[in-house]
Short mmCIF file of C-alpha atoms and ligand atoms in Angstrom, two decimals:
data_model
loop_
_atom_site.label_atom_id
_atom_site.label_comp_id
_atom_site.label_asym_id
_atom_site.label_seq_id
_atom_site.Cartn_x
_atom_site.Cartn_y
_atom_site.Cartn_z
CA UNK A 1 -21.11 6.72 -2.83
CA UNK A 2 -22.73 7.69 0.45
CA UNK A 3 -21.20 10.73 2.17
CA UNK A 4 -23.04 9.70 5.40
CA UNK A 5 -20.49 6.99 5.83
CA UNK A 6 -17.72 9.52 5.36
CA UNK A 7 -19.14 11.73 8.11
CA UNK A 8 -19.67 8.81 10.36
CA UNK A 9 -16.12 7.61 9.98
CA UNK A 10 -14.78 11.07 10.71
CA UNK A 11 -16.91 11.12 13.97
CA UNK A 12 -15.45 7.71 14.94
CA UNK A 13 -11.87 9.01 14.44
CA UNK A 14 -12.36 12.21 16.43
CA UNK A 15 -11.86 10.90 19.95
CA UNK A 16 -8.57 9.27 18.81
CA UNK A 17 -7.31 12.29 16.93
CA UNK A 18 -6.55 9.91 14.01
CA UNK A 19 -6.32 10.90 10.40
CA UNK A 20 -8.38 9.40 7.62
CA UNK A 21 -6.42 8.33 4.57
CA UNK A 22 -8.94 7.81 1.78
CA UNK A 23 -7.77 4.88 -0.31
CA UNK A 24 -8.97 5.69 -3.79
CA UNK A 25 -7.80 2.60 -5.65
CA UNK A 26 -10.52 1.10 -7.91
CA UNK A 27 -12.81 4.08 -7.27
CA UNK A 28 -14.27 6.41 -9.94
CA UNK A 29 -13.03 9.97 -10.46
CA UNK A 30 -16.57 11.12 -9.84
CA UNK A 31 -16.55 9.54 -6.40
CA UNK A 32 -13.11 11.00 -5.57
CA UNK A 33 -14.25 14.47 -6.49
CA UNK A 34 -17.39 14.08 -4.38
CA UNK A 35 -15.27 13.11 -1.39
CA UNK A 36 -12.94 16.02 -2.08
CA UNK A 37 -15.83 18.43 -2.24
CA UNK A 38 -17.02 17.03 1.12
CA UNK A 39 -13.64 18.09 2.52
CA UNK A 40 -11.33 15.16 2.24
CA UNK A 41 -7.81 16.17 1.35
CA UNK A 42 -5.67 13.06 2.01
CA UNK A 43 -5.86 10.30 -0.59
CA UNK A 44 -3.77 7.20 -1.11
CA UNK A 45 -3.07 4.78 -3.91
CA UNK A 46 -1.10 1.52 -3.80
CA UNK A 47 0.26 1.79 -7.38
CA UNK A 48 2.53 4.52 -8.68
CA UNK A 49 0.82 4.66 -12.11
CA UNK A 50 -2.55 5.32 -10.44
CA UNK A 51 -1.11 7.92 -8.19
CA UNK A 52 0.34 9.79 -11.12
CA UNK A 53 -2.82 9.69 -13.20
CA UNK A 54 -5.12 10.73 -10.45
CA UNK A 55 -2.91 13.48 -9.20
CA UNK A 56 -3.00 14.99 -12.67
CA UNK A 57 -6.76 14.96 -12.80
CA UNK A 58 -7.70 16.18 -9.32
CA UNK A 59 -7.23 19.43 -7.47
CA UNK A 60 -3.65 20.29 -6.52
CA UNK A 61 -4.19 20.69 -2.81
CA UNK A 62 -4.72 16.98 -2.22
CA UNK A 63 -2.01 15.20 -0.23
CA UNK A 64 -1.16 11.99 -2.01
CA UNK A 65 0.21 9.04 -0.05
CA UNK A 66 1.77 5.89 -1.57
CA UNK A 67 0.74 2.83 0.39
CA UNK A 68 1.90 -0.04 -1.97
CA UNK A 69 5.21 -1.56 -2.89
CA UNK A 70 7.50 0.94 -4.66
CA UNK A 71 10.02 -0.20 -7.24
CA UNK A 72 13.13 1.91 -7.44
CA UNK A 73 12.62 2.67 -11.11
CA UNK A 74 9.32 4.40 -10.30
CA UNK A 75 10.57 6.67 -7.55
CA UNK A 76 11.38 9.56 -9.95
CA UNK A 77 7.74 9.67 -11.13
CA UNK A 78 6.46 10.77 -7.67
CA UNK A 79 9.37 12.06 -5.65
CA UNK A 80 8.89 15.75 -6.26
CA UNK A 81 5.23 15.91 -5.11
CA UNK A 82 4.21 12.81 -3.14
CA UNK A 83 3.23 13.83 0.37
CA UNK A 84 4.30 10.57 2.13
CA UNK A 85 5.53 7.15 1.18
CA UNK A 86 4.12 4.69 3.68
CA UNK A 87 5.60 1.60 2.11
CA UNK A 88 9.39 1.83 2.68
CA UNK A 89 10.26 -1.84 3.00
CA UNK A 90 14.05 -2.12 2.69
CA UNK A 91 16.99 0.04 3.64
CA UNK A 92 18.07 0.09 0.02
CA UNK A 93 14.76 1.61 -1.06
CA UNK A 94 14.96 4.14 1.69
CA UNK A 95 18.51 5.12 0.59
CA UNK A 96 17.33 5.47 -3.05
CA UNK A 97 14.27 7.55 -2.07
CA UNK A 98 16.59 9.70 0.06
CA UNK A 99 18.94 10.26 -2.91
CA UNK A 100 16.14 11.30 -5.21
CA UNK A 101 14.59 13.55 -2.56
CA UNK A 102 17.90 15.27 -2.16
CA UNK A 103 17.91 15.98 -5.96
CA UNK A 104 14.53 17.63 -5.44
CA UNK A 105 15.78 19.61 -2.51
CA UNK A 106 13.14 18.15 -0.18
CA UNK A 107 12.84 16.17 3.04
CA UNK A 108 10.22 13.53 2.38
CA UNK A 109 8.08 12.09 5.23
CA UNK A 110 8.01 8.25 5.13
CA UNK A 111 6.71 5.30 7.12
CA UNK A 112 8.50 1.95 7.41
CA UNK A 113 6.26 -1.01 6.48
CA UNK A 114 6.29 -3.86 8.82
CA UNK A 115 4.95 -7.42 8.30
CA UNK A 116 2.50 -8.16 11.02
CA UNK A 117 0.10 -10.43 9.18
CA UNK A 118 0.14 -14.19 9.80
CA UNK A 119 -0.46 -14.60 6.08
CA UNK A 120 2.44 -14.94 3.69
CA UNK A 121 2.94 -11.34 2.48
CA UNK A 122 5.72 -10.30 0.17
CA UNK A 123 6.64 -6.86 1.40
CA UNK A 124 7.59 -5.18 4.67
CA UNK A 125 10.30 -5.58 7.31
CA UNK A 126 10.05 -8.46 9.72
CA UNK A 127 9.83 -6.80 13.13
CA UNK A 128 13.12 -8.24 14.34
CA UNK A 129 14.98 -7.48 11.16
CA UNK A 130 13.72 -3.83 11.25
CA UNK A 131 15.19 -3.42 14.75
CA UNK A 132 18.48 -4.92 13.50
CA UNK A 133 18.52 -2.79 10.34
CA UNK A 134 17.80 0.44 12.33
CA UNK A 135 20.79 -0.21 14.62
CA UNK A 136 23.16 -1.53 11.91
CA UNK A 137 22.42 0.24 8.62
CA UNK A 138 23.38 3.92 8.16
CA UNK A 139 19.87 5.33 8.43
CA UNK A 140 21.18 8.52 9.97
CA UNK A 141 22.97 9.27 6.68
CA UNK A 142 19.53 9.62 5.04
CA UNK A 143 18.99 13.36 5.68
CA UNK A 144 16.36 13.81 2.99
CA UNK A 145 13.80 11.46 4.38
CA UNK A 146 12.07 11.86 7.68
CA UNK A 147 10.83 8.64 9.33
CA UNK A 148 7.52 9.54 10.86
CA UNK A 149 6.48 6.07 11.99
CA UNK A 150 5.39 2.65 11.00
CA UNK A 151 2.71 1.11 8.69
CA UNK A 152 1.24 -2.38 8.78
CA UNK A 153 -1.54 -4.50 7.45
CA UNK A 154 -3.22 -7.08 9.69
CA UNK A 155 -4.38 -10.51 8.39
CA UNK A 156 -7.42 -10.47 6.25
CA UNK A 157 -9.18 -12.72 8.84
CA UNK A 158 -12.41 -12.45 10.75
CA UNK A 159 -10.61 -13.56 13.88
CA UNK A 160 -10.52 -10.28 15.75
CA UNK A 161 -8.24 -11.69 18.50
CA UNK A 162 -5.64 -12.44 15.92
CA UNK A 163 -5.95 -9.01 14.31
CA UNK A 164 -5.74 -7.30 17.75
CA UNK A 165 -2.51 -9.23 18.43
CA UNK A 166 -1.04 -8.00 15.18
CA UNK A 167 -1.93 -4.35 15.82
CA UNK A 168 -0.51 -4.63 19.35
CA UNK A 169 2.68 -6.02 17.88
CA UNK A 170 3.03 -3.04 15.52
CA UNK A 171 2.27 -0.51 18.31
CA UNK A 172 4.74 -2.16 20.69
CA UNK A 173 7.39 -2.14 18.01
CA UNK A 174 6.71 1.53 17.43
CA UNK A 175 7.22 2.27 21.18
CA UNK A 176 10.31 0.06 21.30
CA UNK A 177 11.89 1.92 18.38
CA UNK A 178 11.08 5.28 19.90
CA UNK A 179 12.53 4.34 23.28
CA UNK A 180 15.70 2.57 22.04
CA UNK A 181 16.75 4.64 19.09
CA UNK A 182 17.23 8.34 20.11
CA UNK A 183 17.09 9.61 16.51
CA UNK A 184 13.60 8.14 16.06
CA UNK A 185 12.19 9.26 19.43
CA UNK A 186 10.04 11.77 17.61
CA UNK A 187 8.14 9.23 15.50
CA UNK A 188 4.48 9.98 15.81
CA UNK A 189 2.53 7.84 13.30
CA UNK A 190 1.23 4.29 13.40
CA UNK A 191 -0.70 3.67 10.16
CA UNK A 192 -2.90 0.70 10.72
CA UNK A 193 -6.58 -0.16 10.16
CA UNK A 194 -8.59 -0.66 6.98
CA UNK A 195 -12.30 -0.90 6.20
CA UNK A 196 -12.73 -4.23 8.05
CA UNK A 197 -10.57 -3.58 11.09
CA UNK A 198 -10.15 0.15 11.72
CA UNK A 199 -12.18 0.32 14.99
CA UNK A 200 -9.82 -2.28 16.44
CA UNK A 201 -6.79 -0.46 15.14
CA UNK A 202 -7.93 2.80 16.76
CA UNK A 203 -8.21 1.05 20.12
CA UNK A 204 -4.67 -0.28 19.65
CA UNK A 205 -3.14 3.15 18.99
CA UNK A 206 -3.56 3.85 15.30
CA UNK A 207 -2.96 7.43 14.24
CA UNK A 208 -3.84 6.94 10.57
CA UNK A 209 -6.47 4.65 9.17
CA UNK A 210 -6.39 3.76 5.46
CA UNK A 211 -9.94 3.21 4.35
CA UNK A 212 -11.13 2.38 0.87
CA UNK A 213 -14.04 0.07 0.20
CA UNK A 214 -16.17 1.19 3.18
CA UNK A 215 -15.77 4.80 2.45
CA UNK A 216 -16.95 4.47 -1.16
CA UNK A 217 -19.66 1.87 -0.57
C1 PLP B 1 -6.43 -1.26 -0.44
C2 PLP B 1 -5.66 -0.90 0.77
C3 PLP B 1 -6.24 -0.42 1.90
C4 PLP B 1 -7.75 -0.13 2.02
O1 PLP B 1 -8.43 -1.33 2.09
P1 PLP B 1 -10.05 -1.37 2.25
O2 PLP B 1 -10.26 -2.72 2.82
O3 PLP B 1 -10.61 -1.14 0.93
O4 PLP B 1 -10.35 -0.30 3.22
C5 PLP B 1 -5.41 -0.02 2.97
N1 PLP B 1 -4.08 -0.23 2.88
C6 PLP B 1 -3.48 -0.76 1.84
C7 PLP B 1 -1.98 -0.92 1.85
C8 PLP B 1 -4.22 -1.10 0.67
O5 PLP B 1 -3.62 -1.64 -0.33
#
């Protein structure tokens, strides 16, 4: 891997005060360690099994984020130490994560995953159904999770206008939730932007970019 690219990405993020989430899926332990030694402390995996394995092999001051679909029966494997779950995609999952976080005596930061892509994607709230759920479902009962913001993935397209529209949609939803739901007025994170589209995501208000392939190229 080339640490010049890491440094360059950090410089690009600076003016936006955005955080770099290093997506370590498919990368070698050697490369992860090199990135750690260069100062990176936030890493993410999209599968629970990989998160568990890598956490056990790497230094303990790394903050691990889950960014992929989470099955209920895997929650217990990560709940006591995961730093953030970015992929809460149903109220039921949120309620279950909340229950297990309570067992651990912690308040877990989470993001709600929203479908913004024009492609058929399996997971995430539809923007309209998220608004409905937030006003109808008993989210305020979930005292052991803290909803810090939203996460989304744009279409894997080279059409930058399309991608920009999708990022705007996520950012606007973030603002709408903050302004219409008083309990969520403090939300501060919009996790959007990957290797191919993060410069656009930053322009549209991203606070966290999740970069994998470019970082380790
Ligand atoms: C893999 C992945 C990323 C990073 O993708 P790259 O194109 O490799 O930067 C970001 N977010 C999610 C949810 C992912 O699964």
